[in-house]
Coordinates of C-alpha atoms and ligand atoms in Angstrom, one line a residue:
M1 CA 33.1 -64.3 122.6
P2 CA 31.6 -67.8 123.1
S3 CA 34.1 -70.7 121.8
L4 CA 33.4 -72.9 118.9
L5 CA 33.9 -75.9 121.3
K6 CA 31.2 -74.3 123.9
I7 CA 28.6 -73.9 120.9
F8 CA 29.2 -77.4 119.8
L9 CA 29.1 -79.1 123.2
R10 CA 25.7 -76.8 123.9
S11 CA 24.0 -77.7 120.4
G12 CA 22.7 -81.0 119.1
P13 CA 19.9 -82.9 117.8
C14 CA 16.5 -82.1 119.5
W15 CA 13.1 -83.2 119.5
D16 CA 10.9 -81.7 122.0
S17 CA 7.9 -84.0 122.0
P18 CA 6.8 -85.4 125.5
A19 CA 6.8 -88.9 124.4
F20 CA 10.5 -88.9 123.4
L21 CA 11.3 -86.7 126.9
R22 CA 9.6 -89.7 128.6
F23 CA 12.0 -92.3 126.9
Y24 CA 15.0 -90.1 127.1
L25 CA 14.4 -89.5 131.0
A26 CA 14.1 -93.6 131.4
A27 CA 16.9 -93.9 128.9
L28 CA 19.2 -91.5 131.5
R29 CA 18.6 -94.0 134.4
N30 CA 20.5 -97.0 132.2
P31 CA 24.4 -96.3 132.0
P32 CA 25.1 -97.8 128.6
A33 CA 21.8 -95.8 127.4
R34 CA 23.1 -92.6 129.1
L35 CA 26.4 -92.7 127.6
L36 CA 25.0 -93.2 124.0
L37 CA 22.7 -90.1 124.6
L38 CA 25.3 -87.9 126.0
A39 CA 27.7 -88.6 123.1
L40 CA 24.9 -87.8 120.6
R41 CA 24.3 -84.5 122.7
V42 CA 20.4 -85.0 122.3
K43 CA 19.2 -81.4 123.7
F44 CA 15.9 -80.5 124.7
S45 CA 14.9 -76.9 124.0
P46 CA 12.2 -74.8 126.5
Q47 CA 9.6 -75.9 123.7
V48 CA 9.3 -79.1 125.4
L49 CA 8.0 -77.4 128.3
E50 CA 5.3 -75.7 126.4
N51 CA 4.4 -79.1 124.4
I52 CA 4.0 -80.9 127.9
R53 CA 1.6 -77.8 128.8
R54 CA -0.5 -78.4 125.9
S55 CA -0.3 -82.1 125.7
G56 CA -3.5 -84.2 126.6
L57 CA -1.4 -85.9 129.3
P58 CA -3.1 -86.5 132.8
A59 CA -2.1 -83.7 135.1
E60 CA 0.5 -85.9 137.3
E61 CA 2.3 -87.2 134.2
K62 CA 2.4 -83.7 133.1
G63 CA 3.8 -82.7 136.2
R64 CA 6.3 -85.5 136.6
L65 CA 7.3 -84.9 132.6
F66 CA 7.7 -81.3 133.5
S67 CA 10.0 -81.5 136.5
G68 CA 11.9 -84.2 134.5
A69 CA 12.5 -81.8 131.7
M70 CA 13.7 -78.8 134.3
N71 CA 16.5 -81.2 135.6
L72 CA 17.8 -80.7 132.2
F73 CA 18.2 -77.0 132.0
R74 CA 20.6 -74.5 134.2
A75 CA 20.2 -71.0 135.4
G76 CA 23.5 -69.1 135.7
G77 CA 25.6 -71.7 137.7
A78 CA 22.8 -73.7 139.5
Y79 CA 20.9 -76.7 137.8
K80 CA 17.1 -76.1 138.1
T81 CA 16.5 -79.7 139.4
T82 CA 13.7 -80.0 141.5
A83 CA 11.0 -82.4 143.2
P84 CA 7.6 -82.5 144.3
F85 CA 7.3 -82.2 148.0
R86 CA 11.1 -82.2 148.3
S87 CA 11.8 -80.8 151.9
P88 CA 9.0 -81.8 153.9
L89 CA 11.0 -81.2 157.3
T90 CA 11.7 -77.5 156.1
D91 CA 8.0 -77.1 155.4
S92 CA 6.7 -78.2 158.5
A93 CA 9.3 -76.2 160.5
M94 CA 8.4 -73.0 158.4
L95 CA 4.8 -73.5 158.7
G96 CA 5.0 -73.1 162.4
K97 CA 6.3 -69.7 162.0
V98 CA 3.7 -67.9 160.0
P99 CA 0.7 -66.8 161.6
P100 CA -2.6 -67.3 159.8
G101 CA -3.0 -64.7 156.8
G102 CA 0.6 -64.6 156.9
L103 CA 3.0 -64.3 153.7
L104 CA 5.2 -67.3 152.8
A105 CA 7.8 -66.9 150.1
E106 CA 9.8 -69.6 148.2
T107 CA 13.2 -68.0 146.6
G108 CA 14.7 -70.1 143.8
A109 CA 11.7 -72.6 143.4
S110 CA 12.6 -73.9 140.2
D111 CA 9.3 -75.1 138.5
G112 CA 7.3 -74.6 142.2
S113 CA 6.8 -78.4 142.3
S114 CA 8.9 -78.4 145.2
S115 CA 6.6 -76.2 146.8
L116 CA 3.6 -78.3 146.5
G117 CA 4.0 -79.3 150.2
L118 CA 3.9 -75.6 151.5
L119 CA 0.8 -75.0 149.0
E120 CA -0.9 -78.0 150.3
A121 CA -0.2 -77.2 154.0
A122 CA -0.1 -73.3 154.0
R123 CA -3.9 -73.3 155.8
G124 CA -4.8 -69.2 155.1
A125 CA -1.0 -68.5 154.7
E126 CA -0.3 -67.0 151.3
V127 CA 2.8 -68.8 149.5
M128 CA 4.5 -66.7 146.8
L129 CA 6.8 -68.8 144.4
T130 CA 9.8 -67.0 142.9
D131 CA 13.2 -68.0 141.0
L132 CA 15.6 -66.1 138.9
Q133 CA 14.0 -67.4 135.9
A134 CA 10.3 -67.6 136.0
S135 CA 9.8 -67.8 132.0
F136 CA 11.8 -68.3 128.7
P137 CA 11.1 -65.2 126.3
Y138 CA 11.3 -66.1 123.1
R139 CA 11.2 -64.8 119.3
D140 CA 9.8 -66.3 115.9
T141 CA 12.4 -65.8 113.1
A142 CA 12.5 -67.2 109.8
L143 CA 15.0 -69.6 110.7
G144 CA 13.0 -70.9 113.8
R145 CA 12.4 -69.8 117.4
V146 CA 15.1 -68.0 119.5
F147 CA 15.1 -68.7 123.2
Y148 CA 16.5 -66.2 125.5
N149 CA 17.6 -67.0 129.1
T150 CA 16.2 -64.4 131.2
D151 CA 19.5 -64.6 133.2
G152 CA 21.1 -63.1 130.1
R153 CA 23.8 -66.3 129.7
Y154 CA 22.7 -67.5 126.6
T155 CA 20.5 -67.2 123.2
A156 CA 19.6 -70.4 121.6
L157 CA 17.8 -71.4 118.2
K158 CA 15.4 -73.9 118.0
T159 CA 15.4 -74.9 114.3
L160 CA 13.6 -78.1 112.8
C161 CA 15.4 -80.8 114.8
L162 CA 18.4 -78.7 115.7
Y163 CA 19.1 -77.0 118.9
L164 CA 21.9 -74.1 118.3
C165 CA 22.8 -72.9 121.7
S166 CA 25.0 -69.6 120.8
G167 CA 26.5 -69.8 124.7
G168 CA 26.3 -66.1 124.2
A169 CA 24.1 -63.7 125.5
S170 CA 21.4 -60.8 124.0
S171 CA 18.4 -59.9 125.5
P172 CA 14.8 -59.6 123.4
A173 CA 14.1 -56.1 122.4
A174 CA 10.5 -57.4 122.6
A175 CA 9.7 -60.8 123.1
D176 CA 7.0 -62.4 121.0
G177 CA 5.9 -64.5 123.9
E178 CA 7.1 -66.6 126.9
I179 CA 7.1 -69.8 128.2
S180 CA 6.3 -70.0 131.8
L181 CA 8.4 -72.4 133.9
L182 CA 5.5 -72.7 136.4
N183 CA 5.0 -76.4 136.6
P184 CA 1.5 -77.5 135.3
L185 CA 0.6 -79.9 138.1
V186 CA 0.8 -76.8 140.3
E187 CA -1.0 -74.7 137.9
E188 CA -3.8 -77.5 138.0
K189 CA -4.0 -77.7 141.6
F190 CA -3.5 -74.1 142.6
P191 CA -4.9 -71.8 139.8
A192 CA -4.0 -68.8 141.8
A193 CA -0.1 -69.7 141.9
R194 CA 2.2 -67.6 140.0
L195 CA 6.0 -67.9 139.8
L196 CA 7.5 -64.5 139.5
P197 CA 11.2 -63.4 139.0
L198 CA 13.4 -62.6 141.7
D199 CA 17.2 -62.6 142.0
I200 CA 18.0 -63.5 145.6
F201 CA 21.2 -61.1 145.1
S202 CA 19.4 -58.2 144.1
G203 CA 15.9 -58.8 144.2
E204 CA 12.9 -57.5 146.8
L205 CA 9.7 -58.8 147.3
E206 CA 6.7 -56.1 146.9
R207 CA 5.5 -57.2 150.0
K208 CA 7.8 -58.1 153.3
A209 CA 7.0 -62.0 154.0
D210 CA 7.2 -63.8 157.4
A211 CA 9.0 -66.4 156.2
L212 CA 11.3 -67.1 153.2
K213 CA 12.5 -70.3 151.8
C214 CA 15.8 -70.8 150.1
A215 CA 15.9 -74.7 149.2
N216 CA 18.9 -76.3 147.5
V217 CA 20.1 -72.8 146.0
L218 CA 22.4 -71.7 148.5
N219 CA 24.9 -74.5 148.4
L220 CA 28.7 -74.2 148.5
E221 CA 28.8 -76.5 145.2
Y222 CA 27.0 -73.3 143.5
F223 CA 28.0 -70.3 145.7
T224 CA 31.2 -68.9 147.2
A225 CA 30.8 -68.2 150.9
G226 CA 31.0 -64.3 150.0
E227 CA 28.0 -65.0 147.7
I228 CA 25.9 -66.5 150.2
K229 CA 26.9 -63.5 152.5
R230 CA 25.6 -61.5 150.1
A231 CA 22.3 -63.2 149.6
L232 CA 21.6 -63.1 153.2
Q233 CA 22.0 -59.5 153.3
N234 CA 19.7 -59.0 150.6
L235 CA 17.1 -61.5 151.3
R236 CA 16.9 -59.8 154.6
R237 CA 15.2 -56.5 153.1
S238 CA 12.3 -58.7 152.3
L239 CA 11.6 -60.2 155.5
K240 CA 9.3 -58.3 158.3
E241 CA 11.0 -57.7 161.6
G242 CA 11.2 -61.0 163.1
G243 CA 10.8 -62.9 159.9
W244 CA 12.5 -66.1 159.2
L245 CA 14.8 -67.2 156.6
F246 CA 14.8 -71.0 156.2
I247 CA 18.1 -72.3 154.2
C248 CA 17.4 -76.0 153.3
H249 CA 19.7 -78.6 151.6
N250 CA 18.5 -81.9 150.5
N251 CA 21.2 -84.8 150.2
A252 CA 21.4 -88.2 151.1
R253 CA 24.3 -87.1 153.8
Y254 CA 22.0 -85.7 156.1
K255 CA 20.0 -87.8 158.5
D256 CA 16.5 -88.4 156.6
G257 CA 17.9 -86.7 153.5
E258 CA 17.3 -82.9 154.5
A259 CA 19.1 -80.3 156.4
W260 CA 18.0 -76.9 157.4
V261 CA 19.1 -73.8 159.1
A262 CA 16.6 -71.0 160.3
L263 CA 17.6 -67.4 160.7
Q264 CA 15.7 -64.7 162.3
R265 CA 15.8 -61.0 161.0
S266 CA 16.5 -58.6 163.8
G267 CA 16.8 -55.2 162.8
E268 CA 20.1 -55.4 160.5
K269 CA 21.1 -58.9 161.5
M270 CA 20.0 -62.4 160.5
R271 CA 20.5 -64.1 163.8
L272 CA 21.0 -68.1 163.4
K273 CA 18.5 -69.5 165.4
E274 CA 17.4 -73.2 164.7
E275 CA 18.9 -75.7 162.8
A276 CA 18.3 -79.7 161.7
N277 CA 20.6 -82.4 160.9
G278 CA 23.8 -80.5 160.6
H279 CA 23.7 -78.0 157.4
E280 CA 26.7 -77.7 155.5
L281 CA 26.4 -74.0 155.8
L282 CA 26.6 -73.9 159.7
P283 CA 30.3 -73.7 160.3
L284 CA 30.3 -70.7 157.7
L285 CA 27.2 -69.2 159.3
R286 CA 28.8 -69.6 163.1
S287 CA 32.4 -68.3 161.8
T288 CA 33.8 -64.6 162.4
D289 CA 33.5 -63.9 158.5
F290 CA 29.6 -64.0 159.3
S291 CA 29.4 -62.8 162.6
D292 CA 28.4 -59.3 161.9
L293 CA 25.7 -60.6 160.1
T294 CA 24.5 -63.7 162.0
G295 CA 25.8 -63.1 165.7
Ligands
SAM1 C1 18.6 -76.9 142.1 S1 17.2 -75.6 141.8 C2 16.4 -76.1 143.4 C3 14.9 -76.0 143.0 C4 13.8 -75.9 144.3 N1 14.1 -74.7 145.1 C5 14.0 -77.0 145.0 O1 14.5 -77.2 146.0 O2 13.4 -78.2 144.3 C6 18.1 -74.3 142.4 C7 17.1 -73.2 141.7 O3 17.8 -71.9 142.0 C8 17.6 -70.9 141.1 N2 18.7 -69.8 141.3 C9 19.6 -69.9 141.0 N3 20.4 -68.6 141.0 C10 19.7 -67.7 141.6 C11 19.2 -66.4 142.0 N4 20.6 -65.8 141.8 N5 18.5 -66.3 142.3 C12 17.2 -67.0 142.7 N6 17.3 -68.0 142.3 C13 18.1 -68.6 141.5 C14 17.7 -71.9 139.5 O4 16.7 -71.0 138.6 C15 16.9 -73.1 140.3 O5 15.6 -73.1 139.7

């Protein structure tokens, strides 16, 4: 049963207009204004994403605002924080591993904007975008629109200018619709791009990929060592024999703000083959706890 405090903290006044979102995102960069907004507990519902998509704003501005809004949402224990062209070092290393016409899939892609670099440079390879949460299903009720988080973590009601987040989970029996989380800039530049649901712990791609990218997801901040091992064991199933899994982390503490490790599937193993800039997972991947998988 969600506590009243949780409900209180997750709920608040809500104006889902792109203009207000622009003001809010700018105010977050100003410490006193940020404090005030957090104290007022100003919220945005998933409706703001659809309002941005339908607005007459230029595509680049829609894309920027959409990613800005995504940074305010969470999926499970992970933030949906993202940015366009976020991991260029990983993208170019990955593209070197994929043959023409091959399949490259990004997991935990958030709104897909971080995959713009891969999509632009793919040169004949197919790029598939996936995330635990690809959309927000909703139901329209007499009280307002009820949103469901697809990982089953919460249900929330947007009514007039209020966002009431229950903190408890329930699945819609039949949704009236869903709000796609694919960034409108990606939709505009790559009309064939789709964002598909895939849980890195249990999901499997319909076709095995030549390379998988998992950027800013498998971090010790979000997941335990045991969970990371479980994700690797599961993601292996979506790779062709000899296929590659790139795990990347963007953080100011790394040279050029980015580090990656590349593991190659070899039968039941995921062998640690290449790395750049000392990713935080390296000691773990080289430890005895992982040697049955990565050794
Ligand atoms: C910090 S964002 C990173 C987004 C993007 N990869 C980037 O680098 O900008 C983390 C993403 O991981 C996704 N995520 C969290 N748990 C997941 C899971 N179990 N399976 C797949 N994706 C997951 C979240 O939905 C979120 O979009």
